[in-house]
Coordinates of C-alpha atoms in Angstrom, one line a residue:
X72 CA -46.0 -156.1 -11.2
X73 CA -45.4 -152.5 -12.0
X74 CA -44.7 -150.6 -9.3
X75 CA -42.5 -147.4 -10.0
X76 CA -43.7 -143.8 -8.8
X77 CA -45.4 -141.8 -12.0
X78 CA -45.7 -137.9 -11.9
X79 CA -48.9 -136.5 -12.3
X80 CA -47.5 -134.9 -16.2
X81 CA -46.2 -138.1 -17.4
X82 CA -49.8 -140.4 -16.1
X83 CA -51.3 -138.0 -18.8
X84 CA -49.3 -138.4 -21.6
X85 CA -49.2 -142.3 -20.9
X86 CA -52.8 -142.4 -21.0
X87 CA -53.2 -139.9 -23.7
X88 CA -50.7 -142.3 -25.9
X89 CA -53.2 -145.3 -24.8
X90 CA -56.6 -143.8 -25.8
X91 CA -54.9 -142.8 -29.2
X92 CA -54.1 -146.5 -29.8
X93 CA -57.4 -147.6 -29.1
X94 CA -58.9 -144.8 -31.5
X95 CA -59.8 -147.5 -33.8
X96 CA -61.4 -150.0 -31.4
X97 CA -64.0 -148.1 -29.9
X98 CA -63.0 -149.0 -26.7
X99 CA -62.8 -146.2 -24.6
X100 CA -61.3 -145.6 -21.0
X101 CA -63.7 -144.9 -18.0
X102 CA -66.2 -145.3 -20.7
X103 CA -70.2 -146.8 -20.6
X104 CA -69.9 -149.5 -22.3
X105 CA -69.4 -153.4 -21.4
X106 CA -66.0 -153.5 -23.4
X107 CA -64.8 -150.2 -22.0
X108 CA -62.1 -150.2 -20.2
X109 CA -62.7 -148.8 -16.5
X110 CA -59.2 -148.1 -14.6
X111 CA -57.9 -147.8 -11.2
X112 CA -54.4 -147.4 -11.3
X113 CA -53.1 -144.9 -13.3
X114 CA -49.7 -147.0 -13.6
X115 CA -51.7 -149.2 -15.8
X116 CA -51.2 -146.8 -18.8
X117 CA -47.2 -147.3 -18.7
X118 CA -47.6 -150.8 -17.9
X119 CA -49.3 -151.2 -21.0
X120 CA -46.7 -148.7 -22.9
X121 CA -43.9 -151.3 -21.6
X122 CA -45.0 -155.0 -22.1
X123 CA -48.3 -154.7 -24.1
X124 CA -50.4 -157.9 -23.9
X125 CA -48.3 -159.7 -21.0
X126 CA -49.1 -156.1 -19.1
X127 CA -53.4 -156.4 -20.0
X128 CA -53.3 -160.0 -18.2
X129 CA -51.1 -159.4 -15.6
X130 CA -52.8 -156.0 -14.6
X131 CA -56.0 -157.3 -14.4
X132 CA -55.1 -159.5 -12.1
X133 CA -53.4 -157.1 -9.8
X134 CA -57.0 -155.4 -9.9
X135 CA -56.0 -152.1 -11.7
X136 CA -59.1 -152.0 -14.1
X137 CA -62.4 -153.7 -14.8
X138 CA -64.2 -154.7 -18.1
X139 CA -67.9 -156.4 -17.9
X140 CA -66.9 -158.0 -21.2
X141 CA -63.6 -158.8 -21.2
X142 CA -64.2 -161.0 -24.3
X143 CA -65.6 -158.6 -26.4
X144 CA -63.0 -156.2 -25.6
X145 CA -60.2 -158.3 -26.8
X146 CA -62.0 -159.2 -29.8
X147 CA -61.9 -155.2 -30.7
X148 CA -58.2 -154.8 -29.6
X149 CA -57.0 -158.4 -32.1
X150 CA -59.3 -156.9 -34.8
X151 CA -57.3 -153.7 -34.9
X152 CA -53.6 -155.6 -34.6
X153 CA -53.1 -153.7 -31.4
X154 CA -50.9 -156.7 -30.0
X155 CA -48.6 -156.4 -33.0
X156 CA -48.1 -153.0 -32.4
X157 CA -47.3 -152.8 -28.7
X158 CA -44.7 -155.6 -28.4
X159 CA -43.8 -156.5 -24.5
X160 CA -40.2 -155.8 -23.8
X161 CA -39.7 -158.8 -22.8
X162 CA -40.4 -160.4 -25.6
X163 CA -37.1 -161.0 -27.0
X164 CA -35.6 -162.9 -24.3
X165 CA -38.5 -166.0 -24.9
X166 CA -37.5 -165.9 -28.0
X167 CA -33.7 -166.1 -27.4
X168 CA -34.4 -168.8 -24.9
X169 CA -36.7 -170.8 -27.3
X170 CA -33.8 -170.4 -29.5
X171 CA -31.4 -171.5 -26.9
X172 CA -33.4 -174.6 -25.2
X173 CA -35.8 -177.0 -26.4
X174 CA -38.6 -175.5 -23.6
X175 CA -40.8 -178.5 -24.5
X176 CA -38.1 -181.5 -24.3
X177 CA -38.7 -184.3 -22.4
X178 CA -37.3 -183.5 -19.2
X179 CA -39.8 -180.3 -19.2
X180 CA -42.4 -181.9 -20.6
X181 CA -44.3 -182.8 -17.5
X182 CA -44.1 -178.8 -16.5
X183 CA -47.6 -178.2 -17.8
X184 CA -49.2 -181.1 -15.9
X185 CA -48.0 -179.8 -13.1
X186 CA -48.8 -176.0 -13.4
X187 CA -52.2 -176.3 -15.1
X188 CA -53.4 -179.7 -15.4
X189 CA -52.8 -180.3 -11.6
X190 CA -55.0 -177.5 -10.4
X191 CA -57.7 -179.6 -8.9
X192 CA -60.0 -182.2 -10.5
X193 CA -63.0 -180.5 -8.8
X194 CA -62.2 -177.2 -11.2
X195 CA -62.1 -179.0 -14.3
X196 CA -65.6 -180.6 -13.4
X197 CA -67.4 -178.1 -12.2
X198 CA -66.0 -176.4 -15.7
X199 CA -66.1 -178.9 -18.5
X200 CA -69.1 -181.2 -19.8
X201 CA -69.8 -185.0 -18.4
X202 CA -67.0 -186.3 -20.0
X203 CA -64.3 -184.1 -18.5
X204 CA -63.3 -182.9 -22.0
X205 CA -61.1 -179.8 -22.2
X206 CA -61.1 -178.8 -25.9
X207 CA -63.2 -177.2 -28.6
X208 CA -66.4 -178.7 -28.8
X209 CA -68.5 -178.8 -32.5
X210 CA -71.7 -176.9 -32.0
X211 CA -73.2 -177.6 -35.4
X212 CA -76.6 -179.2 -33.9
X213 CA -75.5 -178.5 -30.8
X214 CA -77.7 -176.7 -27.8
X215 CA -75.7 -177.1 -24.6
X216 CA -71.8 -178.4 -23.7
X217 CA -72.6 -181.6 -23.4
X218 CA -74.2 -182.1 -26.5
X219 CA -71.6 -180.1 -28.3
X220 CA -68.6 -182.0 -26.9
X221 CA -70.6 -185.6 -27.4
X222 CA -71.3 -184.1 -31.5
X223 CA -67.1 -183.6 -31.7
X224 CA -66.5 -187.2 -30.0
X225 CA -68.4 -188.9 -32.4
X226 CA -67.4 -186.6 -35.3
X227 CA -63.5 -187.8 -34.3
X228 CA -64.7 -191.6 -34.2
X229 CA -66.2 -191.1 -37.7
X230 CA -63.5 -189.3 -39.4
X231 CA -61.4 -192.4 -38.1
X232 CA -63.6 -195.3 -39.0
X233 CA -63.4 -196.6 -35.9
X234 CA -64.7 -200.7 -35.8
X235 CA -64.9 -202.4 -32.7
X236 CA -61.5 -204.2 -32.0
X237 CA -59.5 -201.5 -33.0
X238 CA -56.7 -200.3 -30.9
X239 CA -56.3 -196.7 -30.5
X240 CA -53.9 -194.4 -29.1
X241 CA -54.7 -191.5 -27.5
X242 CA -51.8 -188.9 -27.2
X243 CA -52.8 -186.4 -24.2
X244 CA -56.1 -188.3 -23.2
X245 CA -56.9 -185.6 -20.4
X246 CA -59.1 -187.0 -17.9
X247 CA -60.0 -190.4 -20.2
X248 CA -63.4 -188.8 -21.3
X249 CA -61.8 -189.8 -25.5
X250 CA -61.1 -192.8 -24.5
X251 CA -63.9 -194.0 -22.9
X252 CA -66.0 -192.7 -25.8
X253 CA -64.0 -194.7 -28.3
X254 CA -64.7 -197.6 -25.7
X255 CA -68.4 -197.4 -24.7
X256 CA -69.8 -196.2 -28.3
X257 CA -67.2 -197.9 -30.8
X258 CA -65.9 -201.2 -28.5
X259 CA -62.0 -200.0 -29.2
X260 CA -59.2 -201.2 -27.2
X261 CA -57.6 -197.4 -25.6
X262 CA -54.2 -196.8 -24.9
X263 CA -54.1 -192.8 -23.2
X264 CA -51.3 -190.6 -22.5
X265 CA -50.7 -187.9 -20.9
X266 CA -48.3 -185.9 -18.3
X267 CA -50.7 -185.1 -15.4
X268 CA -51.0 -187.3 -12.2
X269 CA -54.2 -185.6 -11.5
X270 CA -55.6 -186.8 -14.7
X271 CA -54.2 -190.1 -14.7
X272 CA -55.9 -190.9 -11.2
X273 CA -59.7 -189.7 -12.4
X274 CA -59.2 -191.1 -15.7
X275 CA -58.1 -194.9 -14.3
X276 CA -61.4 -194.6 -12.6
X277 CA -63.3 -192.6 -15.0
X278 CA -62.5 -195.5 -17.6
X279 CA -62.9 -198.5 -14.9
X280 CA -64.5 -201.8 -16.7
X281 CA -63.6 -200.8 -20.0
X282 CA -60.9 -201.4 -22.5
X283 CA -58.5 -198.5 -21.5
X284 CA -55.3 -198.0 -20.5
X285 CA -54.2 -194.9 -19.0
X286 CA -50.5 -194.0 -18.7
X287 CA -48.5 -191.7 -17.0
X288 CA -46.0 -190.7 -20.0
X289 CA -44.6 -188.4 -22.8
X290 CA -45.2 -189.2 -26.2
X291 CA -41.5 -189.8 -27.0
X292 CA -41.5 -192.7 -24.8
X293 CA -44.1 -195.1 -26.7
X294 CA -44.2 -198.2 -28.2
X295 CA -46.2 -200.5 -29.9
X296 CA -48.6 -200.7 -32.7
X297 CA -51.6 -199.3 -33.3
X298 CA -55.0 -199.2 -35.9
X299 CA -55.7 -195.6 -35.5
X300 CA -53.8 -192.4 -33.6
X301 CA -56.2 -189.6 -32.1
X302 CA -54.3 -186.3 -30.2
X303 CA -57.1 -183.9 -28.7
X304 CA -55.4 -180.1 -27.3
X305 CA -52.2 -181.4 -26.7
X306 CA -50.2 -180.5 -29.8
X307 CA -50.1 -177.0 -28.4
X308 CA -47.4 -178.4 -25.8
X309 CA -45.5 -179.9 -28.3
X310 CA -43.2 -177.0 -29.4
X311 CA -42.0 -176.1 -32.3
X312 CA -38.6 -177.8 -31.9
X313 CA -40.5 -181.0 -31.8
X314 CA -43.2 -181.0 -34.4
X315 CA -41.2 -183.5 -36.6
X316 CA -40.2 -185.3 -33.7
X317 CA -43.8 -185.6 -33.0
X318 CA -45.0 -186.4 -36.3
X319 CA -42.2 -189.1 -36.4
X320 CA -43.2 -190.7 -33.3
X321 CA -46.9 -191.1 -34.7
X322 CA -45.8 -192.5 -37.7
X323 CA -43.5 -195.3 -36.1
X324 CA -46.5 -196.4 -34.0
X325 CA -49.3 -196.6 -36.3
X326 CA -49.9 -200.0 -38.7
X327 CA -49.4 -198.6 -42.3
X328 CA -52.5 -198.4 -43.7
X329 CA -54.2 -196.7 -39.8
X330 CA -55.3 -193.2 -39.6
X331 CA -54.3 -190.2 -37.4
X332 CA -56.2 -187.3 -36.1
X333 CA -54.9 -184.1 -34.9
X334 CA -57.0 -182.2 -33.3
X335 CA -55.7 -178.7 -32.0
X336 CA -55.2 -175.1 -32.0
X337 CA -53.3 -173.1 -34.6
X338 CA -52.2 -169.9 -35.9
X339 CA -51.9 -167.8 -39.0
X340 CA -48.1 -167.2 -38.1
X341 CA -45.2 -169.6 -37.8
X342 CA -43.5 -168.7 -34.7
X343 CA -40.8 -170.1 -31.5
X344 CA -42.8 -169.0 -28.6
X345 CA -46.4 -168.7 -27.5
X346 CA -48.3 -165.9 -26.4
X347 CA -46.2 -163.7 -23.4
X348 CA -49.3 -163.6 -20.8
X349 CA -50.9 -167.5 -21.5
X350 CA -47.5 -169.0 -21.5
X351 CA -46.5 -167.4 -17.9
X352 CA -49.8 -168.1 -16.3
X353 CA -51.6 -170.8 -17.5
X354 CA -49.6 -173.1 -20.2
X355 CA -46.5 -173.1 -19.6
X356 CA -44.0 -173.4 -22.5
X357 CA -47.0 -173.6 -24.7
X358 CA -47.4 -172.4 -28.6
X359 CA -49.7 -172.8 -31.8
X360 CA -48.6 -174.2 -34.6
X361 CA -48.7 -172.6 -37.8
X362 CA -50.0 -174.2 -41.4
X363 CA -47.1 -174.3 -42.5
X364 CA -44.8 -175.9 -39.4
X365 CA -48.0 -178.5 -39.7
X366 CA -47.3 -179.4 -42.9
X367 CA -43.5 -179.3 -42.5
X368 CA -43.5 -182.0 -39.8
X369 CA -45.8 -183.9 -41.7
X370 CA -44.0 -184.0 -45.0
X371 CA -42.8 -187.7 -46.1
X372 CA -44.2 -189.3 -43.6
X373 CA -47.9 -188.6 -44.1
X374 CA -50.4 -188.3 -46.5
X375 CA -52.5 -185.1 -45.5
X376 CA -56.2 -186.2 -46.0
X377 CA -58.5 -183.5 -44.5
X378 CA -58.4 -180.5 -42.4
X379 CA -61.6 -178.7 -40.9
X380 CA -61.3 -175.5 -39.5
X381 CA -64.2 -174.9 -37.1
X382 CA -62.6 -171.9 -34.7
X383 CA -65.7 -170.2 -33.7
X384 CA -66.9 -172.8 -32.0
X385 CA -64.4 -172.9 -29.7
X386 CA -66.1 -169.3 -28.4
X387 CA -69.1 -170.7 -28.1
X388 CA -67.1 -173.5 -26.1
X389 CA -65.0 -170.9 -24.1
X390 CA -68.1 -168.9 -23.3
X391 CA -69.5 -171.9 -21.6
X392 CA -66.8 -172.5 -19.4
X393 CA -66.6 -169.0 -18.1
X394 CA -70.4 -169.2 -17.1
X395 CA -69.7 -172.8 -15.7
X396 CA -66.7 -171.5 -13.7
X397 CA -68.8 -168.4 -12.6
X398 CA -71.6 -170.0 -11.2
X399 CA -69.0 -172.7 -9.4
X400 CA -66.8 -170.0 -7.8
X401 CA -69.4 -169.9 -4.5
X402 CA -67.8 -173.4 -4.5
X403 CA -64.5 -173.0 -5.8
X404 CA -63.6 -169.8 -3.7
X405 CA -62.6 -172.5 -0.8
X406 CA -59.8 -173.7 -2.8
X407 CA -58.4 -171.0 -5.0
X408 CA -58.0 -167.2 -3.9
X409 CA -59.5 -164.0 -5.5
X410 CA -56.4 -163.2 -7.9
X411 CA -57.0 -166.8 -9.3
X412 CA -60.1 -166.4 -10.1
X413 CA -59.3 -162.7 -11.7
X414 CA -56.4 -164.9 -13.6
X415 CA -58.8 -167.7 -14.9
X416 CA -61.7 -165.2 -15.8
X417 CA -59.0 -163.3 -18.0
X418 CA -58.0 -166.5 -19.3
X419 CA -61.1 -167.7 -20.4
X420 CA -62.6 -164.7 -22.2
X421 CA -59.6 -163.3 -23.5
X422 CA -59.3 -166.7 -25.4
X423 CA -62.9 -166.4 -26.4
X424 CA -62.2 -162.8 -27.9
X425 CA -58.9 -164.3 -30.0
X426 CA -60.8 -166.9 -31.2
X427 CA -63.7 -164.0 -32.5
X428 CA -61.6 -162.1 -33.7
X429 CA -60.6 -165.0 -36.3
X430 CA -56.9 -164.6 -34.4
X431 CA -56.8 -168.4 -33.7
X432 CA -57.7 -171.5 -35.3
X433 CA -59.0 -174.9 -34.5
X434 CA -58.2 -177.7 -36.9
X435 CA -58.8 -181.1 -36.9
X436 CA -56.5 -183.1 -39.7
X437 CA -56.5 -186.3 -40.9
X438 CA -53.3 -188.3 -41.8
X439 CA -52.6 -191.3 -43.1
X440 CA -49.2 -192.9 -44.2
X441 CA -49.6 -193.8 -47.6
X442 CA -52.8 -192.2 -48.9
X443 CA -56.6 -193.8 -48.4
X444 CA -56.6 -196.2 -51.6
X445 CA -59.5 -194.7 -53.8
X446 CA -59.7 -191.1 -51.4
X447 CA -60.5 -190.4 -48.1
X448 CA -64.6 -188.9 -47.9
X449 CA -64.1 -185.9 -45.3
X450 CA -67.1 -185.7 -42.9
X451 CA -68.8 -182.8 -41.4

C-alpha cells in the first residue's frame, strides 16, 4: 500500500493530473453518478500517478474510494486506453522476470490451485451454476446461469462429436462439472486434470458412479490415448513460455484423426506477463494468449478448424457471479474478511467491464491433427 506523507499543494496537482486523464471517460471524481469515482484518501491520486491499474485494484481494497458500478467504470476507463497510458512502475520487473523464469513451469504450476482454486469449495458454489463450472457461459437462448452454462456444455460436446464410448480428456476439469456432462448426456469415458486438491476432492465425488477419472496433475505429466481433448479456462495458466509445449502435449495424446477444443480467454496483444493487479491477487502467474501466440503453438501440429468468439457473454456470465457472490456474503462473511470481499467484488466487475469494453476475448477453437476429411461444419 501507499503510504508516504502528501502536502496539501502536491494532493492538488495529483488530483488535478487525474481528472485531466479521465476528461474523456466521463467519469468524474466525487461525482453523482454510479461510475464516478467517490474518494477518501487523497493519496489515492499519486497512487494512481505511480502504478496505474495495479494501484485502482489495490486501493480499492485498502478502502480509499467507492464506485456503485465498478464494472461500468472500467468499461469507460479500457474504452479510452487509460491503462496503456498510465503504465505501473513496476511493470518492468514482471516482465524481466517472465523473461528470466518460466513463471508457469511445472514446479510452479500447482501455485494457482493453491492461491485461487483452494479458497473454499463453499465460495465457488454459492457463486457458480449446478455444475460448479467456472468459465464463460453461452447465453444465446439462455435466461439464467444455469441454463447458459448447460447451452456452452452441450455446445462443447457438439462441436466435438462426442459418441458414447469415447474417451475424453479434460485438461483443467475444475470441480468435474465437464466431465460429468460428457458422462451423463454423451456416455464418454473422462479422464480430468487439474492442480487443485480442493477440486479434486468435490469432483471424485461430484462424478461418483460415472465414468470419470479425476487426477491430481499438470498437463506435462500425461499419458495415454485419447478420441477427443477438451481444455475449459485453463489455458490462461499455461504461459507463454509453454504454449508449444502445450500444444505438443495435446497432440501426442490424442488418436490421429480425434478432435481438440480450447476453450479460453485471449487478447488482442501478444504479450510475457498478465495483467499487474489480477496476476498479484487472484491468478497467479496467469496471462491471455494472443491470436497470434495461438496459432504459433499450433502450427505443424494442428489443423485449425473453427474459432468462435463469443466475449460478451462472459459479462453477462461475470455479472452473475457478482450478484451470486453478493447475496452469499451474509454467508460467506464467516469465512473470508471484509478486504476479501472488497478484493473479489473488484475482481469480478472489473473483469466484466474488460470484457465490455471488447478489451478481452473468449474463444473456443477447434483442432484437429490432420484436417476433418471433407471439412469440419462449425456449430453455433
Amino acid at each position: 500500500m501507499c503510504t508516504s506523507t502528501i502536502g496539501p499543494r502536491h494532493k492538488g496537482r495529483f488530483r488535478r493530473k487525474i481528472e485531466e486523464l479521465l476528461e474523456n471517460t466521463k467519469i468524474r471524481i466525487d461525482g453523482e453518478n454510479p461510475w464516478d469515482i467517490r474518494v477518501k484518501d487523497e493519496r489515492f491520486f499519486r497512487w494512481i500517478l505511480a502504478e496505474g491499474s495495479l494501484a485502482l485494484g489495490e486501493s480499492y481494497m485498502e478502502g480509499m474510494w467507492e464506485c456503485e458500478r465498478i464494472d461500468e467504470m472500467i468499461h469507460r476507463l479500457l474504452t479510452a486506453d487509460l491503462d496503456r497510458i498510465i503504465k505501473p512502475r513496476s511493470l518492468l520487473l514482471d516482465v524481466l522476470q517472465a523473461k528470466l523464469k518460466n513463471l508457469q513451469s511445472p514446479a510452479r504450476s500447482f501455485t494457482v490451485g493453491e492461491a485461487h482454486y483452494d479458497l473454499g469449495n463453499e465460495l465457488y458454489r454459492r457463486m457458480l451454476d449446478r455444475y460448479m463450472i467456472y468459465s464463460c457461459g453461452y447465453w444465446k437462448k439462455a435466461a439464467d446461469l444455469d441454463a447458459a452454462q448447460e447451452a456452452k456444455l452441450d455446445l462443447i460436446c457438439r462441436k466435438l462429436g462426442l459418441k458414447p464410448g469415447m474417451t475424453v480428456l479434460d485438461i483443467g476439469c475444475g470441480w468435474g462439472g465437464t466431465a460429468r456432462f460428457m458422462a451423463e448426456r454423451y456416455g464418454c469415458r473422462v479422464t480430468g486434470v487439474t492442480v487443485s486438491k480442493r477440486q479434486v476432492e468435490y469432483a471424485r465425488e461430484f462424478c461418483k458412479g460415472l465414468p470419470v477419472e479425476i487426477r491430481l496433475q499438470d498437463y506435462r505429466k500425461l499419458s495415454g490415448s485419447f478420441d477427443r481433448i477438451v481444455s475449459v479456462g485453463m489455458f490462461e495458466h499455461v504461459g507463454a513460455r509453454n504454449y508449444r509445449t502445450y500444444m505438443q502435449t495435446a497432440a501426442r495424446l490424442l488418436i490421429p484423426d480425434g478432435l481438440f477444443l480450447l476453450h479460453t480467454i485471449g487478447s488482442g496483444e501478444s504479450s510475457s506477463t498478465g495483467e499487474p493487479w489480477l496476476s498479484r491477487y487472484i491468478f497467479p502467474n496467469s496471462m491471455l494468449p494472443s491470436p497470434r501466440q495461438v496459432a504459433e503453438a499450433a502450427e505443424g501440429l494442428f489443423v485449425l478448424e473453427d474459432w468462435h468468439n463469443f466475449g460478451p457473454d462472459y459479462d453477462t456470465t461475470l455479472m452473475h457471479w457478482y450478484e451470486n457472490f453478493r447475496g452469499a456474503w451474509p454467508e460467506l462473511k464467516q469465512s473470508y474478511d471484509e478486504r476479501f470481499r472488497r478484493m473479489w467484488t473488484y475482481f469480478l466487475l472489473s473483469c466484466a467491464g474488460s470484457f465490455r469494453a471488447r478489451r478481452n476475448q473468449l474463444w473456443q477453437i477447434v483442432l484437429s491433427p490432420r484436417g476433418v476429411p471433407g471439412g469440419y461444419v462449425s456449430l453455433r
